[in-house]
Amino acid sequence: MSHKGIKYRLYDNGADIKQRLFVLNILTMQIVLVVTLIEILITDKFSLDAMLLFAMMLSILFAGIVSVKSGHIRLGALFIATILSFGYFPVTFFKGGGINGDAPLWFIYNIFFVGILLSGKVKYLFLSAQVLSAVACYVTGYLKPEWIVPNTDLMAHVYSLTALILISIAISSMIGLEIRLFIRENKLSEERKKEIEALNASQNRFFSSMSHEIRTPINTIIGLNEMILREDISDEVAEDAVNIRSAGTMLLNLINDILDMSKVQSGKMVIAEEPYSIGNMLSEIVGMLWNRANEKKLEFHVNVAPDIPYELIGDEIRIKQILLNVLNNSIKYTKEGSVSLSVQCERKDDNNAVIIFTVKDTGIGIKKEDIPYLFTAFKRVDENETRHIEGTGLGLSIVKQFLDLMGGKVNVNSIYTQGSTFIIEIPQKINGDKLIGDVDFEKSRTIAKLKEYHQKFEAPDARVLVVDDNELNLMVTSKLLRGTKVKIDCVSSGEEALKKTLNVPYNVILLDHLMPEMDGIECIRKIRSQIGGLCRECSIVALTANTGEENKALYVKEGFDGYLLKPVTGETLENEVLRHIPQELVHVIGDSQEILEETISWMRSKQIKKKVIVTTESVADIPDELIEKYNIPILPHKVSTPEGLFKDGSEIDTRGVLSYMEDKEHTIKPQAPNVKEHEDFFASQLNRANNLVHMSISSKVENSGCPKAIEAARAFNNVTVIDTGHLSSGQGLMVVEACKL
Ligand code: ADP
């Protein structure tokens, strides 16, 4: 080991910590042995002891070098520990004055050496052997004191002192090195963690900008292709156009899947915990899949147990994604027969349940040996059979990853050529006592029947402004809306948009987000506050290639009235425009006027946003009839009881609170929601309205939610918090008065 070599071996960050400690041990041991040897030579001149010691020194050095060079540290340490424990220790004990010499100190050193450098069973074996060897030496020394060569008084002192100094220096420098290495290692892993985080962040940025960039041309491809399909074209051209559409959709799904994968893998995927109606979710899913199953002439059965809670708390979007993935697969891999979805619920306690979704098909089935690989990314099994069916092999891998994040699981039963059953279990929280009952999926089917492109309306007097820096996008959007005869103006920058909004009272503005110079966010702020502007109150919809929940939340926060993700189909675009233009401007067209009108009014009732809503907290005293009449969203406070925290209103009612208050032994305390809970509440309510007025309990009372509400409202432009200065019935009265206004 050259000098540089030793330094390198001690400090090299890539080297194993055991190796570094081993090198340090060999070095200190060599120093101790050299000093001892010098002592012996001075006192004893050239003796057998000196030769033995010299031989041991050389063998330890040799064993050290060989084991470091060959990478067999453990073997080297074992060899040296054997020499020390069963050679050096007994010899020093008997030749160096027994308990009056330096052997006891060597015993400590040996234990230290083995403790640090060996591991597992061997370590404990050696430690026990060392203790036994020490016991044997001590007992023998006691019974046969004549076997011990006594030291002269002077030598005993000299040996003991030098061993004491050298061994304590050796031990403390080893501990010192260990601590130093530990700190270095820690710093290094912190740095690596930061590097990985930065890498992850840039990977995420890369994927989202990739998605943005790819969506823009796909928007053109899918949009213009849709225009071709609407024309009177030959069968051959129509077939080509349909193939383009399915290739475009597949490319889009691939991008979405890759984005999801990258999010899950970088730990950025957060599972939401929000109340949702499982019935509505299932209706939407049925609505989306009904057509596909119909096109393939497959029967599609839905069976939902009536005892499922009406409202659950969880991540509706991810659950929908999971079910759509598995159901789409079933339709995709089934040529004839049926696909069915059944939903059941297993209650764990009053607040928790496991929802069991079973998707069954009579399709091509999966070979037994392929089942373990179903959930592997990019893995498509049974490629001979499935080669001609479009797919990427990412869907089920994402399903599995989402389920892992939600604490759920999936099981597959399949008989090859006969069909498959996917059983998905997802634990969810229960919100309230209401049950789903008998759900009628007819409406979803009616709407599904209308999913094929039918122009639903004309509105020649409605005015729409489209703002996008990409000329092709402008062309696609205006072509897709052409059939509706709405008057469309297209501009390619925020500045031009502001010139238009100053003079024209548009009904809807479709606004891109990422544009050079003035982006969509700055533009909406300016339109909303434009002095003399005619569009301050008009509906503004984000029409963007930016995906992701964080972007959606941003648009809600900035007061957009809707969000459309490119590529957008003509139908989605028409529906969105339809829900924002005044009813008197709309002329419904089509064959089945009645169904269309019903659908349109259903869509409007579901989605149209109010200009302003009033919200308050559960501490406000308002009769249920008034809450229902004015549809007042209530943010629950928590009640802290000896049994734990309960949500006021849903988990504990007034009677419950009173019963605690009567009980003199227990104290209960109200607890206002924190800033984050206020923010989440505001964000979810802003899906229903453009502006929100939150009437809070007096800020003067102890534990008031008012300061937290004010803090949370700072994150939104369109949330106003009013300190009512009252509590319970006073606060309630003010809320009702505000609603009447
Ligand atoms: P893909 O995009 O290929 O459909 P998935 O991850 O969704 O990817 O599925 C992986 C593979 O599992 C598919 O390629 C297919 O071979 C098989 N598979 C999935 N669902 C079914 C099903 N219901 N019936 C038969 N095979 C299926």
CSV table of C-alpha atoms and ligand atoms in Angstrom, one decimal, residues 329-330 332-333 361 364-366 374 379-381 386 391-397 420 422, ligand 1:
chain,number,residue,atom,x,y,z
A,329,ASN,CA,-59.1,-4.2,-21.8
A,330,SER,CA,-62.1,-6.5,-21.4
A,332,LYS,CA,-60.7,-4.9,-26.3
A,333,TYR,CA,-59.8,-8.5,-25.7
A,361,ASP,CA,-65.5,-10.9,-19.8
A,364,ILE,CA,-59.6,-14.5,-25.3
A,365,GLY,CA,-58.5,-15.1,-21.7
A,366,ILE,CA,-54.9,-15.2,-20.4
A,374,LEU,CA,-49.6,-8.9,-16.6
A,379,LYS,CA,-45.3,-6.2,-21.2
A,380,ARG,CA,-47.9,-7.5,-23.5
A,381,VAL,CA,-48.6,-11.2,-23.0
A,386,THR,CA,-52.8,-9.8,-29.1
A,391,GLY,CA,-52.0,-1.5,-26.8
A,392,THR,CA,-48.8,-0.6,-25.1
A,393,GLY,CA,-48.6,-2.9,-22.1
A,394,LEU,CA,-48.7,0.1,-19.7
A,395,GLY,CA,-52.3,0.1,-18.6
A,396,LEU,CA,-52.3,-2.7,-16.1
A,397,SER,CA,-48.9,-1.7,-14.7
A,420,SER,CA,-61.0,-13.3,-17.6
A,422,PHE,CA,-60.4,-9.0,-12.6
B,1,ADP,P1,-52.2,-3.2,-23.3
B,1,ADP,O1,-52.1,-1.8,-23.7
B,1,ADP,O2,-51.4,-4.1,-24.1
B,1,ADP,O3,-53.7,-3.7,-23.3
B,1,ADP,P2,-52.2,-3.7,-20.4
B,1,ADP,O4,-51.2,-3.4,-19.4
B,1,ADP,O5,-53.5,-3.1,-20.2
B,1,ADP,O6,-51.6,-3.3,-21.8
B,1,ADP,O7,-52.4,-5.3,-20.5
B,1,ADP,C1,-51.3,-6.1,-20.6
B,1,ADP,C2,-51.6,-7.4,-21.3
B,1,ADP,O8,-52.5,-8.2,-20.6
B,1,ADP,C3,-52.3,-7.2,-22.6
B,1,ADP,O9,-51.4,-6.9,-23.7
B,1,ADP,C4,-53.1,-8.4,-22.8
B,1,ADP,O10,-52.3,-9.4,-23.4
B,1,ADP,C5,-53.4,-8.9,-21.4
B,1,ADP,N1,-54.8,-8.6,-21.0
B,1,ADP,C6,-55.2,-7.6,-20.2
B,1,ADP,N2,-56.5,-7.6,-20.0
B,1,ADP,C7,-57.0,-8.7,-20.6
B,1,ADP,C8,-58.3,-9.3,-20.8
B,1,ADP,N3,-59.4,-8.8,-20.2
B,1,ADP,N4,-58.3,-10.4,-21.5
B,1,ADP,C9,-57.2,-11.0,-22.1
B,1,ADP,N5,-56.0,-10.5,-22.0
B,1,ADP,C10,-55.9,-9.3,-21.3
